[in-house]
mmCIF file of C-alpha atoms and ligand atoms in Angstrom:
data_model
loop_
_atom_site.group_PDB
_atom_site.id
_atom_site.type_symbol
_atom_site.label_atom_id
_atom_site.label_comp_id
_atom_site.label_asym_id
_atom_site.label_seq_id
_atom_site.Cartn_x
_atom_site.Cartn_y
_atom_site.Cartn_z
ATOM 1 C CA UNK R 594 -12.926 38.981 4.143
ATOM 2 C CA UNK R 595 -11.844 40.638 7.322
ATOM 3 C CA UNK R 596 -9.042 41.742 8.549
ATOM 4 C CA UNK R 597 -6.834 39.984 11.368
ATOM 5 C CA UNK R 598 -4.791 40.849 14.101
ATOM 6 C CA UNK R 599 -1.766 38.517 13.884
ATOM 7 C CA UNK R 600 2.229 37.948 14.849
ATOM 8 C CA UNK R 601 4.716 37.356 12.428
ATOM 9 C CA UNK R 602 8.381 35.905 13.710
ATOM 10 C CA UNK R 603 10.732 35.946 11.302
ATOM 11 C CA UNK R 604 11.449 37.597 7.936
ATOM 12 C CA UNK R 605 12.403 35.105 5.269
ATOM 13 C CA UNK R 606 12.331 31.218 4.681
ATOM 14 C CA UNK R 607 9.648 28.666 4.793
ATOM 15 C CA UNK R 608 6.234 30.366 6.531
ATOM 16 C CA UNK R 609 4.080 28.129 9.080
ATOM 17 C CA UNK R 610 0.658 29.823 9.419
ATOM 18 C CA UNK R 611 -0.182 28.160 12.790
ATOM 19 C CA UNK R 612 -4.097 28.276 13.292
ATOM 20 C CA UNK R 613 -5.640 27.492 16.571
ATOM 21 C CA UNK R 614 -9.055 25.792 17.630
ATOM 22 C CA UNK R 615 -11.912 26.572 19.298
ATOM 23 C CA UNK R 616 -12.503 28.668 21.245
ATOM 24 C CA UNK R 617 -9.070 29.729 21.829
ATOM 25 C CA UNK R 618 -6.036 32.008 20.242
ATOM 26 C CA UNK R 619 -3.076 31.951 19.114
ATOM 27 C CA UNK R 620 -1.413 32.170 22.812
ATOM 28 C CA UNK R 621 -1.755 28.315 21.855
ATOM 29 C CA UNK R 622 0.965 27.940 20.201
ATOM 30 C CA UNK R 623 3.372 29.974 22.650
ATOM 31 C CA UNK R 624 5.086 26.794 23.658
ATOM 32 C CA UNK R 625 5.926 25.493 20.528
ATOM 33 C CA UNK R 626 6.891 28.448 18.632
ATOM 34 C CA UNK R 627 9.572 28.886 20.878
ATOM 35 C CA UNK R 628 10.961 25.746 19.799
ATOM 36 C CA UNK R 629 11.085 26.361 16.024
ATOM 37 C CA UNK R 630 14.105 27.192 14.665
ATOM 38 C CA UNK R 631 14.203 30.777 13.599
ATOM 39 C CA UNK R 632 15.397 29.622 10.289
ATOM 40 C CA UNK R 633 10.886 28.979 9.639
ATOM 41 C CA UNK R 634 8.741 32.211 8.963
ATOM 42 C CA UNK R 635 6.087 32.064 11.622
ATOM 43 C CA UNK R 636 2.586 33.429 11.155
ATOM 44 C CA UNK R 637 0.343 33.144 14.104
ATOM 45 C CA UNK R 638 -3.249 34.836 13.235
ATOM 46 C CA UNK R 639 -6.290 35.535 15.851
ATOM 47 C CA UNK R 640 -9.216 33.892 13.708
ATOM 48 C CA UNK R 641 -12.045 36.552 13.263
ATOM 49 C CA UNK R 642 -13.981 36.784 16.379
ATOM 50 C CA UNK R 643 -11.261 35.137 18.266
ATOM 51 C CA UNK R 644 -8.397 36.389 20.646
ATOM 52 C CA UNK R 645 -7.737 40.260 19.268
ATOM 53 C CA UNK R 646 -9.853 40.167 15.918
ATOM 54 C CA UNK R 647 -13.051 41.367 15.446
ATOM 55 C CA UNK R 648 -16.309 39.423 14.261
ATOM 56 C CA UNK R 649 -17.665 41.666 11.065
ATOM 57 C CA UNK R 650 -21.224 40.939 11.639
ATOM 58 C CA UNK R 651 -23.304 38.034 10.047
ATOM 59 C CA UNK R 652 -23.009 34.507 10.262
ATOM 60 C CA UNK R 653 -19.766 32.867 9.226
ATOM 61 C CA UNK R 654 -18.111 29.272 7.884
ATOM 62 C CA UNK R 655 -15.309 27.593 7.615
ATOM 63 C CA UNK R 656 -14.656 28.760 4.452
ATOM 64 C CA UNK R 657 -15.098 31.905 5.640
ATOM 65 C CA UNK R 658 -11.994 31.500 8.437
ATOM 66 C CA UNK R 659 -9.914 30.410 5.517
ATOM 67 C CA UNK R 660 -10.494 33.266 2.893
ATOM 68 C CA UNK R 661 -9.286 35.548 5.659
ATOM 69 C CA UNK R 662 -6.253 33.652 5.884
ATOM 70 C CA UNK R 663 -5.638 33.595 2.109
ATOM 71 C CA UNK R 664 -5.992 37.719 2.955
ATOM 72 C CA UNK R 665 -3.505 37.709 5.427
ATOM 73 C CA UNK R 666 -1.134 35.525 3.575
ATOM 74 C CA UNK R 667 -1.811 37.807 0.401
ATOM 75 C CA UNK R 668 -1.155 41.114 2.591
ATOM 76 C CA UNK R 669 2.411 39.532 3.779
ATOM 77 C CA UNK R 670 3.142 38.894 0.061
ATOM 78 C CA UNK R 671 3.669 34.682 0.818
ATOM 79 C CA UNK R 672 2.384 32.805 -1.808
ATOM 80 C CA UNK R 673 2.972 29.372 -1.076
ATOM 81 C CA UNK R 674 3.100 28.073 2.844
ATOM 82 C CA UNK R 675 2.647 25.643 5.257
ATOM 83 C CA UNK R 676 -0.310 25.702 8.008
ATOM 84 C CA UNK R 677 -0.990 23.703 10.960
ATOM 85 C CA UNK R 678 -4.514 23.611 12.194
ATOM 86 C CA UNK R 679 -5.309 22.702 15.885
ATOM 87 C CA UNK R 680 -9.137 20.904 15.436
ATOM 88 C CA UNK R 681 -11.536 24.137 14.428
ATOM 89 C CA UNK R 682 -7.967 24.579 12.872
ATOM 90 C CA UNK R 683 -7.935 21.765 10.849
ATOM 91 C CA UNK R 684 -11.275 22.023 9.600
ATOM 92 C CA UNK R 685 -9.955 24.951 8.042
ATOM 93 C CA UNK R 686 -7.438 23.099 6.798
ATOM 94 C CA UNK R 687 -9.720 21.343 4.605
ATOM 95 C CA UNK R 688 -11.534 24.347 3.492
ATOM 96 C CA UNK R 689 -8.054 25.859 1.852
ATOM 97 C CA UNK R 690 -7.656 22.704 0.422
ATOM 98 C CA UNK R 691 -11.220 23.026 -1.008
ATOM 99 C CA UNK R 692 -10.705 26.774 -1.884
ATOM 100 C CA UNK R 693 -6.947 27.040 -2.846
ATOM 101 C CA UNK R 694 -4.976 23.716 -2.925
ATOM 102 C CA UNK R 695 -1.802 25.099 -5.027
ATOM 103 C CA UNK R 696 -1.024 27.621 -1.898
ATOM 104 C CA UNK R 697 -0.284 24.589 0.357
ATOM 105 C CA UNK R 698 3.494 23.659 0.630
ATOM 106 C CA UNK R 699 2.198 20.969 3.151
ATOM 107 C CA UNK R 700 -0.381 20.677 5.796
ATOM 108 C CA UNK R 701 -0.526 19.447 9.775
ATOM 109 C CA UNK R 702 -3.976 18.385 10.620
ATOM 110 C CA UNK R 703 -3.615 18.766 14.642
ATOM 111 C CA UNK R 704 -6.138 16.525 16.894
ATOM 112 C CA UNK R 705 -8.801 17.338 14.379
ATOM 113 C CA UNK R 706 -11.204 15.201 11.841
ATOM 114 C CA UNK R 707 -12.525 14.862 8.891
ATOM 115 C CA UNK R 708 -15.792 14.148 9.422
ATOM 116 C CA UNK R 709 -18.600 16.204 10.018
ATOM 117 C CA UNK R 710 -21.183 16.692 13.100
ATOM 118 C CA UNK R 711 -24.005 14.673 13.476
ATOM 119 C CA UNK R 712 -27.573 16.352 14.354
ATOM 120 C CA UNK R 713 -27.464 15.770 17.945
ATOM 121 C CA UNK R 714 -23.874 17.724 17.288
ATOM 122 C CA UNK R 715 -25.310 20.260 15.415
ATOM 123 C CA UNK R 716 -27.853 20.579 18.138
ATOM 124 C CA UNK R 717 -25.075 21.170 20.908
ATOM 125 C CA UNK R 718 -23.134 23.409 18.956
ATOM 126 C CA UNK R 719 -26.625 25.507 18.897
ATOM 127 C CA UNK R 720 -27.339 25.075 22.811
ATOM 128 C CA UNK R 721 -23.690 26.565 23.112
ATOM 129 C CA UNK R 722 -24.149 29.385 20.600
ATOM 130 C CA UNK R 723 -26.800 30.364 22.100
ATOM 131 C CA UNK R 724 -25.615 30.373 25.966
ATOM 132 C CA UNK R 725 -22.850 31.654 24.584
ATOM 133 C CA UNK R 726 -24.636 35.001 23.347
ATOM 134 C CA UNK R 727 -26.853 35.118 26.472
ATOM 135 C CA UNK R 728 -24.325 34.930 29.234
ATOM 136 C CA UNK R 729 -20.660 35.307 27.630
ATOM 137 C CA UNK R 730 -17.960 32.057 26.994
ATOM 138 C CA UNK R 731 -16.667 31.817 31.003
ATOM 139 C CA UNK R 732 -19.030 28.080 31.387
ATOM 140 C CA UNK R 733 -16.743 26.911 28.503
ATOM 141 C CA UNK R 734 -13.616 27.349 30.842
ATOM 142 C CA UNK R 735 -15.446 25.522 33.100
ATOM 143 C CA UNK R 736 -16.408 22.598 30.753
ATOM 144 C CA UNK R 737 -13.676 22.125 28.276
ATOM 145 C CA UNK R 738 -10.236 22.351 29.818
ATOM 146 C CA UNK R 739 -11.107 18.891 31.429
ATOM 147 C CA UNK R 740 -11.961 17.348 28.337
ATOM 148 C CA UNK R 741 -9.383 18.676 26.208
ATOM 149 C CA UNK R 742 -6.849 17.564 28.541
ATOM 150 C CA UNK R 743 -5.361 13.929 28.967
ATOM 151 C CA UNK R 744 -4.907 11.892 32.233
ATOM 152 C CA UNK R 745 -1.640 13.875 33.388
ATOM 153 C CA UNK R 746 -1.785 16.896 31.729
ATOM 154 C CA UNK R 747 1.389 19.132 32.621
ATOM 155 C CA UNK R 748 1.292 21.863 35.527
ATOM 156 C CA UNK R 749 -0.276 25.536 33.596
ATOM 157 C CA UNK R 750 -1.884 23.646 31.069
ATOM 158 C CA UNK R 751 -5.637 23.781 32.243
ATOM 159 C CA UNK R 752 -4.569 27.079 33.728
ATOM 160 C CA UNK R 753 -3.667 28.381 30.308
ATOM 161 C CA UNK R 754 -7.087 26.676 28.638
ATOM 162 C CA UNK R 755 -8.990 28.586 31.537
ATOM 163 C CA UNK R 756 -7.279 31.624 30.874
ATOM 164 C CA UNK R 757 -7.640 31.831 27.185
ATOM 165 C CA UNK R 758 -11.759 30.796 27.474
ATOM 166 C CA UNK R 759 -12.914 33.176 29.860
ATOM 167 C CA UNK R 760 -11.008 35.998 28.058
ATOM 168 C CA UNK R 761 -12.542 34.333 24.708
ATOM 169 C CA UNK R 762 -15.517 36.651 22.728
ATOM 170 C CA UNK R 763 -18.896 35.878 23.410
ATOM 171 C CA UNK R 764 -20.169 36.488 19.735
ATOM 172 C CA UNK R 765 -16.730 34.733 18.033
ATOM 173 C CA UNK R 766 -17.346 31.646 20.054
ATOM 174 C CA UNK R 767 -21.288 31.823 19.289
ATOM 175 C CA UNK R 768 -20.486 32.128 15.268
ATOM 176 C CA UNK R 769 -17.491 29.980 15.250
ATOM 177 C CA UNK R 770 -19.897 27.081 16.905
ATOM 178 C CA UNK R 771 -22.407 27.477 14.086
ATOM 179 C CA UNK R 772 -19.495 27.851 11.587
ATOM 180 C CA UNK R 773 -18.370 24.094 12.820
ATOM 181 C CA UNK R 774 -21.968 22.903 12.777
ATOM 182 C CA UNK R 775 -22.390 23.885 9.230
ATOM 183 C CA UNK R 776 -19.066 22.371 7.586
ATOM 184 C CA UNK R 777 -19.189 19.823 5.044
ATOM 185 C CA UNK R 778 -17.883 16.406 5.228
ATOM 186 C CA UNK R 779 -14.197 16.808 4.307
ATOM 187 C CA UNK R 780 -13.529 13.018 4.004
ATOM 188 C CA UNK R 781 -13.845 12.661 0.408
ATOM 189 C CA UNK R 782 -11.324 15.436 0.073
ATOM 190 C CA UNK R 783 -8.747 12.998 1.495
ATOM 191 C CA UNK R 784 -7.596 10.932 -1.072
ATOM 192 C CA UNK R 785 -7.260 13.773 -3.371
ATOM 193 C CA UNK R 786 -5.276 15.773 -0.980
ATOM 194 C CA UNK R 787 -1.645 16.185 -2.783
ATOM 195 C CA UNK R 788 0.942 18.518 -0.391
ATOM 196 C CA UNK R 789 2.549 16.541 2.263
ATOM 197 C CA UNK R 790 0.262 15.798 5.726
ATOM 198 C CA UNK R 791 1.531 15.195 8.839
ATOM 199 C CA UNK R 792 -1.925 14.136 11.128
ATOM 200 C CA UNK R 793 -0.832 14.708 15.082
ATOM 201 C CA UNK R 794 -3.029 12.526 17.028
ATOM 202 C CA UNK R 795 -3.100 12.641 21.195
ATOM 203 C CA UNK R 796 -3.635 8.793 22.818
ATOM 204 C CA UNK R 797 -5.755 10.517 25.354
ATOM 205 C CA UNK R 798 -7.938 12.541 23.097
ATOM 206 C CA UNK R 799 -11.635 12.698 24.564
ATOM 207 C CA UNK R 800 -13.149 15.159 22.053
ATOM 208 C CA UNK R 801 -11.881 13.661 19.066
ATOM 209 C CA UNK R 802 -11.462 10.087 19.086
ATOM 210 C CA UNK R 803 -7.324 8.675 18.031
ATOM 211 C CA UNK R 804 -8.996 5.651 15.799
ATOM 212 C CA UNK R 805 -10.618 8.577 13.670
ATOM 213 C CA UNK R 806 -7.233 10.720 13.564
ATOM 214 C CA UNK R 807 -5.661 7.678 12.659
ATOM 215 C CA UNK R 808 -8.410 6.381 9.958
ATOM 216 C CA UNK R 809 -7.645 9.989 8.300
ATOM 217 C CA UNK R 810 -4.618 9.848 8.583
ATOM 218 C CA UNK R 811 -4.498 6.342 6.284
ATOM 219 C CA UNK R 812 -6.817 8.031 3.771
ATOM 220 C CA UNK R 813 -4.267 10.700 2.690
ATOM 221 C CA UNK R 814 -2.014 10.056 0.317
ATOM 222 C CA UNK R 815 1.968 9.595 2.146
ATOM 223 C CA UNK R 816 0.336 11.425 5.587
ATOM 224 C CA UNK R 817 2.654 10.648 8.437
ATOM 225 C CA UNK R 818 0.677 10.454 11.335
ATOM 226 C CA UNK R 819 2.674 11.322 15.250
ATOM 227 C CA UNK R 820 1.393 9.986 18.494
ATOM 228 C CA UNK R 821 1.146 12.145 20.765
ATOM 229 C CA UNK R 822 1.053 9.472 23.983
ATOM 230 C CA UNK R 823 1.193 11.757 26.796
ATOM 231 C CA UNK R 824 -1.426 13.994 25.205
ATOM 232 C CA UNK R 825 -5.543 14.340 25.096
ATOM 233 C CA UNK R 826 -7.088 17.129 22.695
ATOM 234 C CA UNK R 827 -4.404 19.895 22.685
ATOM 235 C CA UNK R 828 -0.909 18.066 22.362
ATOM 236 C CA UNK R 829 0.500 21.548 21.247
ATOM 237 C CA UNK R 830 0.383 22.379 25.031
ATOM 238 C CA UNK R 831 0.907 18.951 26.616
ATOM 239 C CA UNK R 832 3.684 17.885 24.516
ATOM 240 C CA UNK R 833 5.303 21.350 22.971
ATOM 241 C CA UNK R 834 8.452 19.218 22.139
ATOM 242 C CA UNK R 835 7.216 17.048 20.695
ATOM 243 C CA UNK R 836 4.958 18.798 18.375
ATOM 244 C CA UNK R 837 7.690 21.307 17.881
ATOM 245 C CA UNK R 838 10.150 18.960 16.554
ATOM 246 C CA UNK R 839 7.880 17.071 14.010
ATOM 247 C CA UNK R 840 6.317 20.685 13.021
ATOM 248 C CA UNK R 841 10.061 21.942 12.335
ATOM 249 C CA UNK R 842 11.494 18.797 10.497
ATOM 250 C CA UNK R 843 7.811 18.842 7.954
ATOM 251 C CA UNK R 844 8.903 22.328 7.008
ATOM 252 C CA UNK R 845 12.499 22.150 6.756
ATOM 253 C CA UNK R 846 12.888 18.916 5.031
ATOM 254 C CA UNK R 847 9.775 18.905 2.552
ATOM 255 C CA UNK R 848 11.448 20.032 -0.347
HETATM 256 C C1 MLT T 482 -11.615 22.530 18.883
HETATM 257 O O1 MLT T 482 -10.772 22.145 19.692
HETATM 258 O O2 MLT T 482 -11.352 23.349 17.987
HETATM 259 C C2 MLT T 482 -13.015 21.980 19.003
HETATM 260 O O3 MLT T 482 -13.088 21.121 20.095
HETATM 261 C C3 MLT T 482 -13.421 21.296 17.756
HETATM 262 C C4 MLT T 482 -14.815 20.788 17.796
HETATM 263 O O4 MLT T 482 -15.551 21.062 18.758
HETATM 264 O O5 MLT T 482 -15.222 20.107 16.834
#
């Protein structure tokens, strides 16, 4: 288990552990936290090797990213909470549903899937590991704001994705793309998921394909899936709002 560095808002009522994607932070989130009533317990963590936590050394998984969060959840003394994963997020999502379902109050699966990578994306996620470790993350700002973005993304947003990549850690995003590669096929996890889901999907998404957010989100039980129509991979940043709102009324009206 490691240790994160983290921000906690708030002292009491429901906690939202907010986890972002790859290979960003939690400066993700900025926008919508700011819109969550102060009434929820926010808990925004750096993943290990991301933002301002350090990678132990080793390879990693999924289930790795999520035992840390179980830590940090355990060191704040919150036994029961809420998380919303961005993507990479999500798939961790799954894993503390896999590792410790009765901690979940109810989960937000954020532009993210189910399904695992094929071989030829396994074999990308290697090719970007490894570039990653021989010249730093800074062709990823180049390469993925575009894509994560939708047609008319609002003014700072690719701004903010470029920021957050080239500042990202060479070694975090090298392990956290062989972490991705290596994690299992969530979907038969679906049906049996039991806390309440609320599956965010952007129109515009062009990493993730909608018709796969939206097939999820029909294979868990109740899910409420939000369309995000002005958004493409990272609706948390195109459409705070928006995401805001539905994040606030899960927590404060799942009983
Ligand atoms: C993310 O946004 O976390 C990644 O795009 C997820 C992925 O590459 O599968």
């Amino acid at each position: 288990m490691s240790e994160l560095d983290f921000t906690v808002r708030g002292e009491s009522g429901p906690a939202l552990l907010l986890v972002h994607g790859f290979p960003l932070d939690r400066r993700i989130w900025e926008g919508v936290t700011a819109k969550i009533p102060p009434s929820v317990r926010l808990v925004l963590p750096d993943l290990r090797g991301h933002g301002k936590s350090a990678l132990p050394p080793g390879p990693c998984t999924i289930d790795d990213y999520a035992r840390d969060l179980l830590g940090l959840m355990d060191k704040l003394a919150v036994q029961k909470f809420f998380v919303a994963g961005h993507s990479m997020g999500g798939y961790i999502v799954f894993a503390l549903h896999r590792i410790a379902p009765d901690r979940i109050a109810g989960g937000a699966l954020v532009s993210s899937r189910a399904l695992p990578d094929n071989e030829d994306g396994r074999k990308t996620r290697e090719a970007v590991a490894q570039r990653a470790e021989k010249e730093g993350p800074g062709f990823l700002a180049g390469t993925m704001p575009d894509k994560a973005v939708g047609n008319a993304p609002p003014p700072r947003v690719l701004d903010t994705l470029r920021t957050v990549i080239r500042g990202a850690q060479a070694k975090g995003v090298a392990a956290a793309s062989r972490a991705m590669a290596s994690r299992p096929d969530a979907s038969p996890q679906l049906s049996r998921i039991a806390f309440p889901t609320v599956v965010f999907a952007g129109r515009g998404d062009k990493i993730i394909p909608p018709a796969e957010s939206e097939a999820m989100a029909k294979a868990i039980p109740g899910a409420k899936l939000v369309w995000c129509e002005n958004s493409g991979h990272v609706p948390m940043l195109e459409e705070p709002d928006l995401v805001a709102r539905e994040l606030a009324s899960f927590v404060t009206r799942t009983p």
